[in-house]
Amino acid sequence: MLTPQNPSPAAARALILGSTSRYRRELLERLHLPFQSIGPDVDETPLPQESPRDLALRLALAKARDVAQRFPEAIVIGSDQVADLHGQPLGKPLQHDKAVQQLRRMSGQTVIFHTAVAVVCRASGFEQVDIAQINTRFRPLQDEEIERYLRLEQPYDCAGSAKSEGLGISLLAAIDNDDPTALIGLPLIRTCQMLRQAGLSLP
């Protein structure tokens, strides 16, 4: 378990992923940097009239700040993803019936996934946040396709009820984005840029 450390140069700072998401952990492992995952304590309830984009940005920064407050010498990554259907946020369905409802609503529609990432280090005063926008167009879906997909992949912990990195790609007609891993949950291009600016060496 990480404990607060004495001040150290950026290259020697601990790196923390402020998330318990296995998807984000697997993505960050691609960078071959040692890190630990620590869950933030953040209320993810949307604010009144808050847009999906603003919600993702606010939560990514709140998650990074929460963990950074506990470990001020570390460099902390926070991230959040919100699916956006015509301006309305779609959360994680968590159960089968809600996933069916989500995919029925998304059938034939363009859904925007807002994936925000923040990097914070309290000791150095570093704080940045950015967001990737992924436009996904779902093809028209039949109920039997939705049922078959959900039974096979069970993506109940994914915003929008589909895993593009798995069988969920078969539900889509097109994806348009500039940071390919953003749809999975962590925009690595933006994350790498921020980590370099925070003082880490990559690769």
CSV table of C-alpha atoms in Angstrom, one decimal:
chain,number,residue,atom,x,y,z
A,1,MET,CA,0.0,0.0,0.0
A,2,LEU,CA,1.3,3.5,-0.9
A,3,THR,CA,2.2,5.9,1.8
A,4,PRO,CA,3.0,9.6,1.5
A,5,GLN,CA,6.7,10.1,0.7
A,6,ASN,CA,9.3,12.8,1.2
A,7,PRO,CA,9.7,15.3,-1.7
A,8,SER,CA,11.4,13.7,-4.7
A,9,PRO,CA,12.1,14.6,-8.3
A,10,ALA,CA,9.3,14.0,-10.8
A,11,ALA,CA,11.1,11.0,-12.3
A,12,ALA,CA,11.0,9.3,-8.9
A,13,ARG,CA,7.5,10.1,-8.0
A,14,ALA,CA,5.0,7.3,-7.5
A,15,LEU,CA,2.4,7.1,-10.2
A,16,ILE,CA,-1.2,6.4,-9.1
A,17,LEU,CA,-4.2,5.6,-11.3
A,18,GLY,CA,-7.1,7.0,-9.4
A,19,SER,CA,-9.5,4.3,-10.5
A,20,THR,CA,-10.4,0.7,-9.8
A,21,SER,CA,-11.5,0.1,-13.4
A,22,ARG,CA,-9.8,-3.0,-14.8
A,23,TYR,CA,-10.2,-1.5,-18.3
A,24,ARG,CA,-8.2,1.6,-17.4
A,25,ARG,CA,-5.7,-0.4,-15.5
A,26,GLU,CA,-5.1,-2.6,-18.5
A,27,LEU,CA,-4.7,0.4,-20.8
A,28,LEU,CA,-2.2,2.1,-18.5
A,29,GLU,CA,-0.2,-1.1,-18.3
A,30,ARG,CA,0.6,-0.5,-22.0
A,31,LEU,CA,3.0,2.3,-21.0
A,32,HIS,CA,5.3,0.0,-19.0
A,33,LEU,CA,5.3,2.4,-16.0
A,34,PRO,CA,5.0,1.1,-12.4
A,35,PHE,CA,1.8,2.3,-10.9
A,36,GLN,CA,-0.8,1.4,-8.3
A,37,SER,CA,-4.6,1.7,-8.5
A,38,ILE,CA,-6.4,3.5,-5.7
A,39,GLY,CA,-10.2,4.1,-5.8
A,40,PRO,CA,-11.3,7.8,-5.4
A,41,ASP,CA,-14.1,8.7,-3.1
A,42,VAL,CA,-16.2,11.0,-5.4
A,43,ASP,CA,-19.9,11.4,-5.7
A,44,GLU,CA,-20.6,10.9,-9.4
A,45,THR,CA,-24.2,12.3,-9.4
A,46,PRO,CA,-24.6,14.8,-12.3
A,47,LEU,CA,-25.3,18.4,-11.3
A,48,PRO,CA,-28.6,20.0,-12.4
A,49,GLN,CA,-28.4,21.0,-16.1
A,50,GLU,CA,-24.8,19.6,-16.3
A,51,SER,CA,-23.9,18.5,-19.8
A,52,PRO,CA,-22.4,15.0,-20.3
A,53,ARG,CA,-19.1,16.7,-21.5
A,54,ASP,CA,-18.9,18.9,-18.4
A,55,LEU,CA,-19.8,16.0,-16.1
A,56,ALA,CA,-16.9,13.9,-17.5
A,57,LEU,CA,-14.4,16.8,-17.1
A,58,ARG,CA,-15.6,17.5,-13.6
A,59,LEU,CA,-15.4,13.9,-12.4
A,60,ALA,CA,-12.0,13.2,-13.9
A,61,LEU,CA,-10.5,16.2,-12.1
A,62,ALA,CA,-12.4,15.4,-8.9
A,63,LYS,CA,-11.1,11.8,-8.9
A,64,ALA,CA,-7.5,12.9,-9.5
A,65,ARG,CA,-7.7,15.6,-6.8
A,66,ASP,CA,-9.2,13.3,-4.2
A,67,VAL,CA,-6.4,10.7,-4.5
A,68,ALA,CA,-3.7,13.4,-4.8
A,69,GLN,CA,-4.9,14.9,-1.6
A,70,ARG,CA,-4.1,11.7,0.2
A,71,PHE,CA,-0.8,11.2,-1.7
A,72,PRO,CA,0.5,14.7,-2.4
A,73,GLU,CA,4.0,13.6,-3.6
A,74,ALA,CA,2.5,11.2,-6.3
A,75,ILE,CA,1.4,11.9,-9.8
A,76,VAL,CA,-2.2,10.9,-10.0
A,77,ILE,CA,-4.3,10.1,-13.1
A,78,GLY,CA,-8.1,10.5,-12.9
A,79,SER,CA,-10.5,9.7,-15.7
A,80,ASP,CA,-14.2,9.5,-16.4
A,81,GLN,CA,-16.4,8.5,-19.3
A,82,VAL,CA,-19.9,9.6,-20.1
A,83,ALA,CA,-22.0,8.4,-23.0
A,84,ASP,CA,-24.1,11.1,-24.5
A,85,LEU,CA,-27.3,10.4,-26.4
A,86,HIS,CA,-28.8,13.6,-27.7
A,87,GLY,CA,-27.4,15.5,-24.7
A,88,GLN,CA,-28.6,13.0,-22.2
A,89,PRO,CA,-26.0,11.0,-20.2
A,90,LEU,CA,-26.1,7.3,-20.3
A,91,GLY,CA,-24.5,5.6,-17.3
A,92,LYS,CA,-23.4,2.0,-16.6
A,93,PRO,CA,-26.5,-0.2,-16.9
A,94,LEU,CA,-25.3,-2.6,-14.2
A,95,GLN,CA,-28.1,-5.1,-15.0
A,96,HIS,CA,-29.5,-6.8,-18.1
A,97,ASP,CA,-32.8,-5.1,-18.4
A,98,LYS,CA,-31.3,-1.6,-18.3
A,99,ALA,CA,-28.7,-2.6,-20.9
A,100,VAL,CA,-31.5,-3.8,-23.2
A,101,GLN,CA,-33.2,-0.4,-22.8
A,102,GLN,CA,-30.0,1.5,-23.5
A,103,LEU,CA,-29.2,-0.4,-26.7
A,104,ARG,CA,-32.8,0.0,-27.9
A,105,ARG,CA,-32.5,3.7,-27.5
A,106,MET,CA,-29.0,3.8,-29.2
A,107,SER,CA,-30.1,1.7,-32.1
A,108,GLY,CA,-29.5,3.6,-35.4
A,109,GLN,CA,-28.3,6.7,-33.4
A,110,THR,CA,-25.1,8.6,-33.0
A,111,VAL,CA,-23.8,8.4,-29.5
A,112,ILE,CA,-20.9,10.6,-28.3
A,113,PHE,CA,-18.6,9.2,-25.7
A,114,HIS,CA,-16.8,11.9,-23.7
A,115,THR,CA,-13.7,10.5,-22.0
A,116,ALA,CA,-11.9,12.9,-19.8
A,117,VAL,CA,-8.5,12.5,-18.2
A,118,ALA,CA,-6.8,14.6,-15.5
A,119,VAL,CA,-3.3,14.5,-14.1
A,120,VAL,CA,-2.5,16.1,-10.7
A,121,CYS,CA,0.5,16.4,-8.5
A,122,ARG,CA,-0.1,18.5,-5.4
A,123,ALA,CA,3.6,18.7,-4.4
A,124,SER,CA,4.7,20.2,-7.8
A,125,GLY,CA,1.4,22.1,-8.3
A,126,PHE,CA,0.8,20.3,-11.6
A,127,GLU,CA,-2.8,20.0,-12.7
A,128,GLN,CA,-4.2,19.4,-16.2
A,129,VAL,CA,-7.4,18.0,-17.6
A,130,ASP,CA,-8.4,17.2,-21.2
A,131,ILE,CA,-11.1,15.3,-23.0
A,132,ALA,CA,-11.5,13.1,-26.0
A,133,GLN,CA,-14.8,13.0,-27.9
A,134,ILE,CA,-15.7,9.8,-29.7
A,135,ASN,CA,-18.6,9.8,-32.2
A,136,THR,CA,-20.0,6.3,-32.5
A,137,ARG,CA,-22.8,5.5,-34.9
A,138,PHE,CA,-24.8,2.4,-34.0
A,139,ARG,CA,-26.4,0.4,-36.8
A,140,PRO,CA,-30.1,-0.4,-36.5
A,141,LEU,CA,-30.4,-3.3,-33.9
A,142,GLN,CA,-33.0,-6.0,-33.7
A,143,ASP,CA,-34.1,-7.1,-30.3
A,144,GLU,CA,-32.7,-10.6,-30.9
A,145,GLU,CA,-29.3,-9.1,-31.7
A,146,ILE,CA,-29.3,-7.1,-28.6
A,147,GLU,CA,-30.3,-10.1,-26.4
A,148,ARG,CA,-27.7,-12.3,-28.1
A,149,TYR,CA,-24.9,-9.7,-27.7
A,150,LEU,CA,-25.7,-9.0,-24.0
A,151,ARG,CA,-25.8,-12.7,-23.1
A,152,LEU,CA,-22.5,-13.3,-24.7
A,153,GLU,CA,-20.5,-10.3,-23.5
A,154,GLN,CA,-22.4,-9.0,-20.5
A,155,PRO,CA,-21.1,-5.4,-20.7
A,156,TYR,CA,-23.0,-4.2,-17.7
A,157,ASP,CA,-20.1,-2.3,-16.2
A,158,CYS,CA,-19.7,-0.2,-19.4
A,159,ALA,CA,-21.3,3.2,-20.1
A,160,GLY,CA,-23.5,2.6,-23.2
A,161,SER,CA,-23.8,-1.1,-22.7
A,162,ALA,CA,-21.2,-2.1,-25.3
A,163,LYS,CA,-17.5,-3.0,-25.5
A,164,SER,CA,-16.0,-1.7,-28.7
A,165,GLU,CA,-12.8,-3.7,-28.0
A,166,GLY,CA,-14.8,-6.9,-28.0
A,167,LEU,CA,-18.0,-8.2,-29.7
A,168,GLY,CA,-19.6,-4.8,-29.2
A,169,ILE,CA,-17.8,-3.6,-32.4
A,170,SER,CA,-20.4,-5.7,-34.3
A,171,LEU,CA,-23.1,-3.3,-33.2
A,172,LEU,CA,-21.4,-0.2,-34.7
A,173,ALA,CA,-21.6,1.3,-38.2
A,174,ALA,CA,-18.7,3.8,-37.6
A,175,ILE,CA,-16.3,5.3,-35.0
A,176,ASP,CA,-14.7,8.7,-35.4
A,177,ASN,CA,-12.1,9.8,-32.8
A,178,ASP,CA,-8.5,11.0,-32.5
A,179,ASP,CA,-7.4,9.0,-29.5
A,180,PRO,CA,-8.2,5.3,-30.2
A,181,THR,CA,-8.1,4.0,-26.6
A,182,ALA,CA,-10.5,6.7,-25.4
A,183,LEU,CA,-13.6,4.6,-26.2
A,184,ILE,CA,-12.3,1.8,-23.9
A,185,GLY,CA,-11.9,4.3,-21.0
A,186,LEU,CA,-8.6,6.1,-21.0
A,187,PRO,CA,-7.3,8.4,-23.8
A,188,LEU,CA,-3.7,7.3,-23.8
A,189,ILE,CA,-2.4,9.8,-26.3
A,190,ARG,CA,-3.6,12.6,-24.1
A,191,THR,CA,-2.5,10.8,-20.9
A,192,CYS,CA,1.0,10.4,-22.3
A,193,GLN,CA,1.2,14.1,-23.1
A,194,MET,CA,0.2,15.1,-19.6
A,195,LEU,CA,2.5,12.6,-17.9
A,196,ARG,CA,5.5,14.0,-19.9
A,197,GLN,CA,4.5,17.6,-18.9
A,198,ALA,CA,4.3,16.4,-15.3
A,199,GLY,CA,7.9,15.2,-15.6
A,200,LEU,CA,7.8,11.5,-16.4
A,201,SER,CA,9.8,10.0,-19.3
A,202,LEU,CA,7.9,8.1,-21.9
A,203,PRO,CA,8.5,5.6,-23.4
